Short mmCIF file of C-alpha atoms in Angstrom, two decimals:
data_model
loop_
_atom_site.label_atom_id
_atom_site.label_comp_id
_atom_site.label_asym_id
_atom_site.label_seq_id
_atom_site.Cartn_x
_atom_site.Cartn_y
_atom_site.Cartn_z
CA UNK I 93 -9.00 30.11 -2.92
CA UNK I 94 -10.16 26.78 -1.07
CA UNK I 95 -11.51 25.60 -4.63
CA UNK I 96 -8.33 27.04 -6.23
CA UNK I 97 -6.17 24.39 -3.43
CA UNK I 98 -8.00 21.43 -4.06
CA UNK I 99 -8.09 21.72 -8.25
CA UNK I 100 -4.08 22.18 -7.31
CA UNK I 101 -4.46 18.92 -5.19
CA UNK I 102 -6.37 16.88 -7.22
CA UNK I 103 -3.91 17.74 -10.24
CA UNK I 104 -0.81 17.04 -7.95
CA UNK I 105 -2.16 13.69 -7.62
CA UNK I 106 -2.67 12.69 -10.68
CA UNK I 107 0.67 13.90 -11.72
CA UNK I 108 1.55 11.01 -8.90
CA UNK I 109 -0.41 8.60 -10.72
CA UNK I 110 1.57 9.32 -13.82
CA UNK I 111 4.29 9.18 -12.13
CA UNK I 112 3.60 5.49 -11.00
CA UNK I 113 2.79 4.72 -14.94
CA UNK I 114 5.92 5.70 -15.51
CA UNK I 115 8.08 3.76 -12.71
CA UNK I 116 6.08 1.19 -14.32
CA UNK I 117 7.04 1.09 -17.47
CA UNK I 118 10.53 2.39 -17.48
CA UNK I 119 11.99 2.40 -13.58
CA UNK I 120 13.43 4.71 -11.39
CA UNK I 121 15.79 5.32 -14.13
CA UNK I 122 13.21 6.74 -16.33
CA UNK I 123 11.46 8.94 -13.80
CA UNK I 124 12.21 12.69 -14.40
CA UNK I 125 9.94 16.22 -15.00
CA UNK I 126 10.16 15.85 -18.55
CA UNK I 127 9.78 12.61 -19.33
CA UNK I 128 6.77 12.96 -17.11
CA UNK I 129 5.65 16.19 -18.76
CA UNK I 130 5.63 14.28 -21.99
CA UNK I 131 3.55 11.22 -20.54
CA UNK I 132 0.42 13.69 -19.29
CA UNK I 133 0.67 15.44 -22.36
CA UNK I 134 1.63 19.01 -21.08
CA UNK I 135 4.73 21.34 -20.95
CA UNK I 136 7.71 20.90 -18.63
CA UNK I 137 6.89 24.27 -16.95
CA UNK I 138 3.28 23.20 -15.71
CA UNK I 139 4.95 20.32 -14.04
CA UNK I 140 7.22 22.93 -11.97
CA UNK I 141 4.09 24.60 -11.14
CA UNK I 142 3.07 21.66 -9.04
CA UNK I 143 6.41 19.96 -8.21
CA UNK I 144 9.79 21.66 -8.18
CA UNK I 145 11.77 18.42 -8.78
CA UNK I 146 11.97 14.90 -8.62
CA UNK I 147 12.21 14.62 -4.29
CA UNK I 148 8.85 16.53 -4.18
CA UNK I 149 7.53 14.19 -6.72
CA UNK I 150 8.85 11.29 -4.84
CA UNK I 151 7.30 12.34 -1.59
CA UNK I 152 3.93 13.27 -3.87
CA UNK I 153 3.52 9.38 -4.82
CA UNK I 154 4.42 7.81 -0.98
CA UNK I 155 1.49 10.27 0.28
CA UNK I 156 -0.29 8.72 -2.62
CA UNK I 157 0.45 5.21 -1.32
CA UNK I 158 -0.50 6.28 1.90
CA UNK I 159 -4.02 7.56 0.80
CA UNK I 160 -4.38 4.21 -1.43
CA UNK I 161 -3.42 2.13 1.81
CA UNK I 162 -5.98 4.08 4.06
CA UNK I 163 -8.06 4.06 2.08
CA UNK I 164 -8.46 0.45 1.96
CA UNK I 165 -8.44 -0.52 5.47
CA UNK I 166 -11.75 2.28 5.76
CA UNK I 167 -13.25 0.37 2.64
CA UNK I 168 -13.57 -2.97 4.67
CA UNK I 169 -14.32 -1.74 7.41
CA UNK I 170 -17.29 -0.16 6.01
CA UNK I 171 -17.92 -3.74 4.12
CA UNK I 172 -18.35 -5.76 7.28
CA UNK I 173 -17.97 -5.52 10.99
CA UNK I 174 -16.26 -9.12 11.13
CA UNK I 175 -12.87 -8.63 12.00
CA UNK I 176 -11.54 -11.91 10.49
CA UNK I 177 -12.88 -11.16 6.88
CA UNK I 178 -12.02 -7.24 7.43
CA UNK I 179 -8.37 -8.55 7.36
CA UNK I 180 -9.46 -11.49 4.85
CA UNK I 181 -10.54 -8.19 2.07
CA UNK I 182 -7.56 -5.88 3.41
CA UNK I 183 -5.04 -8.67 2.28
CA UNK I 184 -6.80 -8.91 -0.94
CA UNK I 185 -7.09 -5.24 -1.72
CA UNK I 186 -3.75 -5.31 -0.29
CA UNK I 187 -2.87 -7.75 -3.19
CA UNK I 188 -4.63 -5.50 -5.94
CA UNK I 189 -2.89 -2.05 -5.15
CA UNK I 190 0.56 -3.69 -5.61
CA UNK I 191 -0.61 -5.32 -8.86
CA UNK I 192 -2.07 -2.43 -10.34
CA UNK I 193 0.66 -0.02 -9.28
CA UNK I 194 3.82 -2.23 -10.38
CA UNK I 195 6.27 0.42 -9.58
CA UNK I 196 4.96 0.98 -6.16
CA UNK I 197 7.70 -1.72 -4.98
CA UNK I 198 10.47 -0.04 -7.41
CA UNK I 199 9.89 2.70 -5.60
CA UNK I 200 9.39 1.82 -1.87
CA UNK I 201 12.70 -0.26 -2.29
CA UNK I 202 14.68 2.40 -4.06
CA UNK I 203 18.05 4.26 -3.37
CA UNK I 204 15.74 7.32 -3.56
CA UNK I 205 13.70 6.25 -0.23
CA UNK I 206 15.95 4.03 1.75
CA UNK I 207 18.61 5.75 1.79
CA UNK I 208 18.70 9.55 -0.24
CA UNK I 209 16.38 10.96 2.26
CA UNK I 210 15.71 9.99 6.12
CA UNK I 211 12.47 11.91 5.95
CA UNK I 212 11.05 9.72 3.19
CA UNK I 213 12.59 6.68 4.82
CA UNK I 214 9.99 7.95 7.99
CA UNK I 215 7.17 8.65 6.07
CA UNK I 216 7.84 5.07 4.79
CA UNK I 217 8.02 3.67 7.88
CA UNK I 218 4.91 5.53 9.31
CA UNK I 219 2.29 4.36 6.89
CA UNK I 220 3.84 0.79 7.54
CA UNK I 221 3.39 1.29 11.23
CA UNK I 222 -0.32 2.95 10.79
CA UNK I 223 -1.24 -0.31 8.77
CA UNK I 224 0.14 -2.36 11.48
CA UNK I 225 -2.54 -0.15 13.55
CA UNK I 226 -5.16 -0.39 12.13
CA UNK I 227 -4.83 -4.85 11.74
CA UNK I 228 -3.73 -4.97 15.47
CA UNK I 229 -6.92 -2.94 16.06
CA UNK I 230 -8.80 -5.62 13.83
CA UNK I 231 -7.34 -8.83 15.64
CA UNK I 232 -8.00 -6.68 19.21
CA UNK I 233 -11.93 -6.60 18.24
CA UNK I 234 -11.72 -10.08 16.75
CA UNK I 235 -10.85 -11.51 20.39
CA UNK I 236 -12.96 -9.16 22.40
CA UNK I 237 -15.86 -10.79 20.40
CA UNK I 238 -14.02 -14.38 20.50
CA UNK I 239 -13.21 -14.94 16.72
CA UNK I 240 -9.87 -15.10 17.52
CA UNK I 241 -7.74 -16.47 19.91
CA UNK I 242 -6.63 -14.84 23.14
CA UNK I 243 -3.52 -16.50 23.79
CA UNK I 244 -2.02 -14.80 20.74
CA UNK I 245 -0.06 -11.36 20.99
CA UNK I 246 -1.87 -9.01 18.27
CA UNK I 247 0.95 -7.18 18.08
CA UNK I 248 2.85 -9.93 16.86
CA UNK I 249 0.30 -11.23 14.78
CA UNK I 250 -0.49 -8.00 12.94
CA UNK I 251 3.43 -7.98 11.84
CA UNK I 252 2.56 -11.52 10.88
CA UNK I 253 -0.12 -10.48 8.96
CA UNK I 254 1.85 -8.44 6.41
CA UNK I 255 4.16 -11.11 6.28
CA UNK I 256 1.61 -13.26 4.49
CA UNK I 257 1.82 -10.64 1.27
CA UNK I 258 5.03 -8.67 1.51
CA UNK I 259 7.57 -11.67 0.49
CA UNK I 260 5.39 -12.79 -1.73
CA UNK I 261 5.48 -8.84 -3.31
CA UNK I 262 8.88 -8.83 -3.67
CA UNK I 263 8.60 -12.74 -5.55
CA UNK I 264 6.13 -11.61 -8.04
CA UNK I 265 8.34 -7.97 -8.78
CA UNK I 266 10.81 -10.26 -9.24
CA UNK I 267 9.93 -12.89 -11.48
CA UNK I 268 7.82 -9.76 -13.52
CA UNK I 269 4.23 -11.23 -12.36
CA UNK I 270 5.21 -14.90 -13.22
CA UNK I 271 4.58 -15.52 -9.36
CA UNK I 272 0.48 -15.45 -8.69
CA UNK I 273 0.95 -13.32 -6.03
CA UNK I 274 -3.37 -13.44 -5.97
CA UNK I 275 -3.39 -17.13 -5.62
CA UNK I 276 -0.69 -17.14 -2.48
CA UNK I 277 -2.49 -14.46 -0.95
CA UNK I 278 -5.57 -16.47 -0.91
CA UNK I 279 -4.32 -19.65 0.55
CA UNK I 280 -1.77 -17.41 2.88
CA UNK I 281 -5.04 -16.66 4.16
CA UNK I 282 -6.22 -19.72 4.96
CA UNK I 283 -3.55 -21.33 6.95
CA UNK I 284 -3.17 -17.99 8.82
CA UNK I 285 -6.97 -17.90 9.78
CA UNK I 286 -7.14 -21.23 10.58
CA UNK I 287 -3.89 -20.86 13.19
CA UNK I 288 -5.41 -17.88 14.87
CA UNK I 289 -9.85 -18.05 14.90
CA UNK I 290 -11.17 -19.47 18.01
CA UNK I 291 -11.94 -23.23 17.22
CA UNK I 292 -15.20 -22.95 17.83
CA UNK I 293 -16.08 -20.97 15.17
CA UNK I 294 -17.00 -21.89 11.77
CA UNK I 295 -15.84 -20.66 8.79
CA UNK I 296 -18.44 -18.20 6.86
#
């Protein structure tokens, strides 16, 4: 049975993946059983075994984002113990997951999330407020081993944190990847670390 629930699992999510492809290519619009049935290359009614419409899909790819997002912050943290550059390669991974999901923002900033369903609007808003977590965490250990600046309010500075990609997101969906969304993050970066590291700390 346990081996039974996770083949059902892993299958679930990559319907969700598909599901993303899809967003991708054709938006919101285009997002329905079928049409998804036909992109994985199955029958309608296997779908329904899995998903028994387009909400439970929907709330299949935002715990999808959520695992993606999580996943992240435990990959840098595994990659160094330096606070500054944990946040330096969660920005950047940050950067990748939107580009390589493009209807991740189609979907975060739909009808179908904001304002359709209150519980996806709070799921929403959790994994946002997790991710402001786990960076307020980051900056916390960052001045407890003076890289960064104690006169500075975390809190504040993890919300400024995302604000160094999330405009820029919604510029590059936009414009349809026209806006280097890559090269912003990278000097976002920059002016960001240098306003909150301890001056007497070098860079590298």
């Amino acid at each position: 049975m346990a081996f039974q629930r996770l083949q059902s699992e892993i299958r679930r999510e990559q319907i969700a993946e598909a599901a993303l492809r899809l967003v991708g290519d054709q938006g919101m619009k285009g997002l329905s059983l079928a049409a998804l049935a036909r992109r994985v290359g199955i029958v309608p009614s296997a779908i329904y075994r899995h998903f028994k419409g387009k909400e439970e899909l929907l709330d299949a790819i935002l715990e999808l984002f959520q695992k993606k997002v999580l996943a992240n912050v435990q990959a840098v943290k595994a990659e160094t113990r330096n606070p500054l550059e944990q946040m330096r390669r969660l920005l950047m991974r940050h950067v990748e997951l939107i580009r390589e999901n493009e209807a991740l923002p189609r979907i975060i900033f739909s009808e179908d999330v904001h304002h359709r369903s209150s519980a996806r609007r709070s799921k929403l808003l959790g994994i946002i407020k997790s991710l402001l977590i786990e960076v307020e965490s980051m900056l916390r250990e960052g001045q407890r081993a003076g890289l960064v600046r104690k006169d500075l309010d975390p809190t504040t500075l993890a919300l400024v944190f995302l604000g160094l990609f999330q405009p820029a997101a919604v510029l590059w969906h936009l414009s349809h990847g026209e806006f280097d969304v890559t090269r912003h993050a990278r000097r976002a970066w920059e002016v960001f670390r240098r306003g909150v590291e301890e001056s007497r700390v070098e860079k590298g």
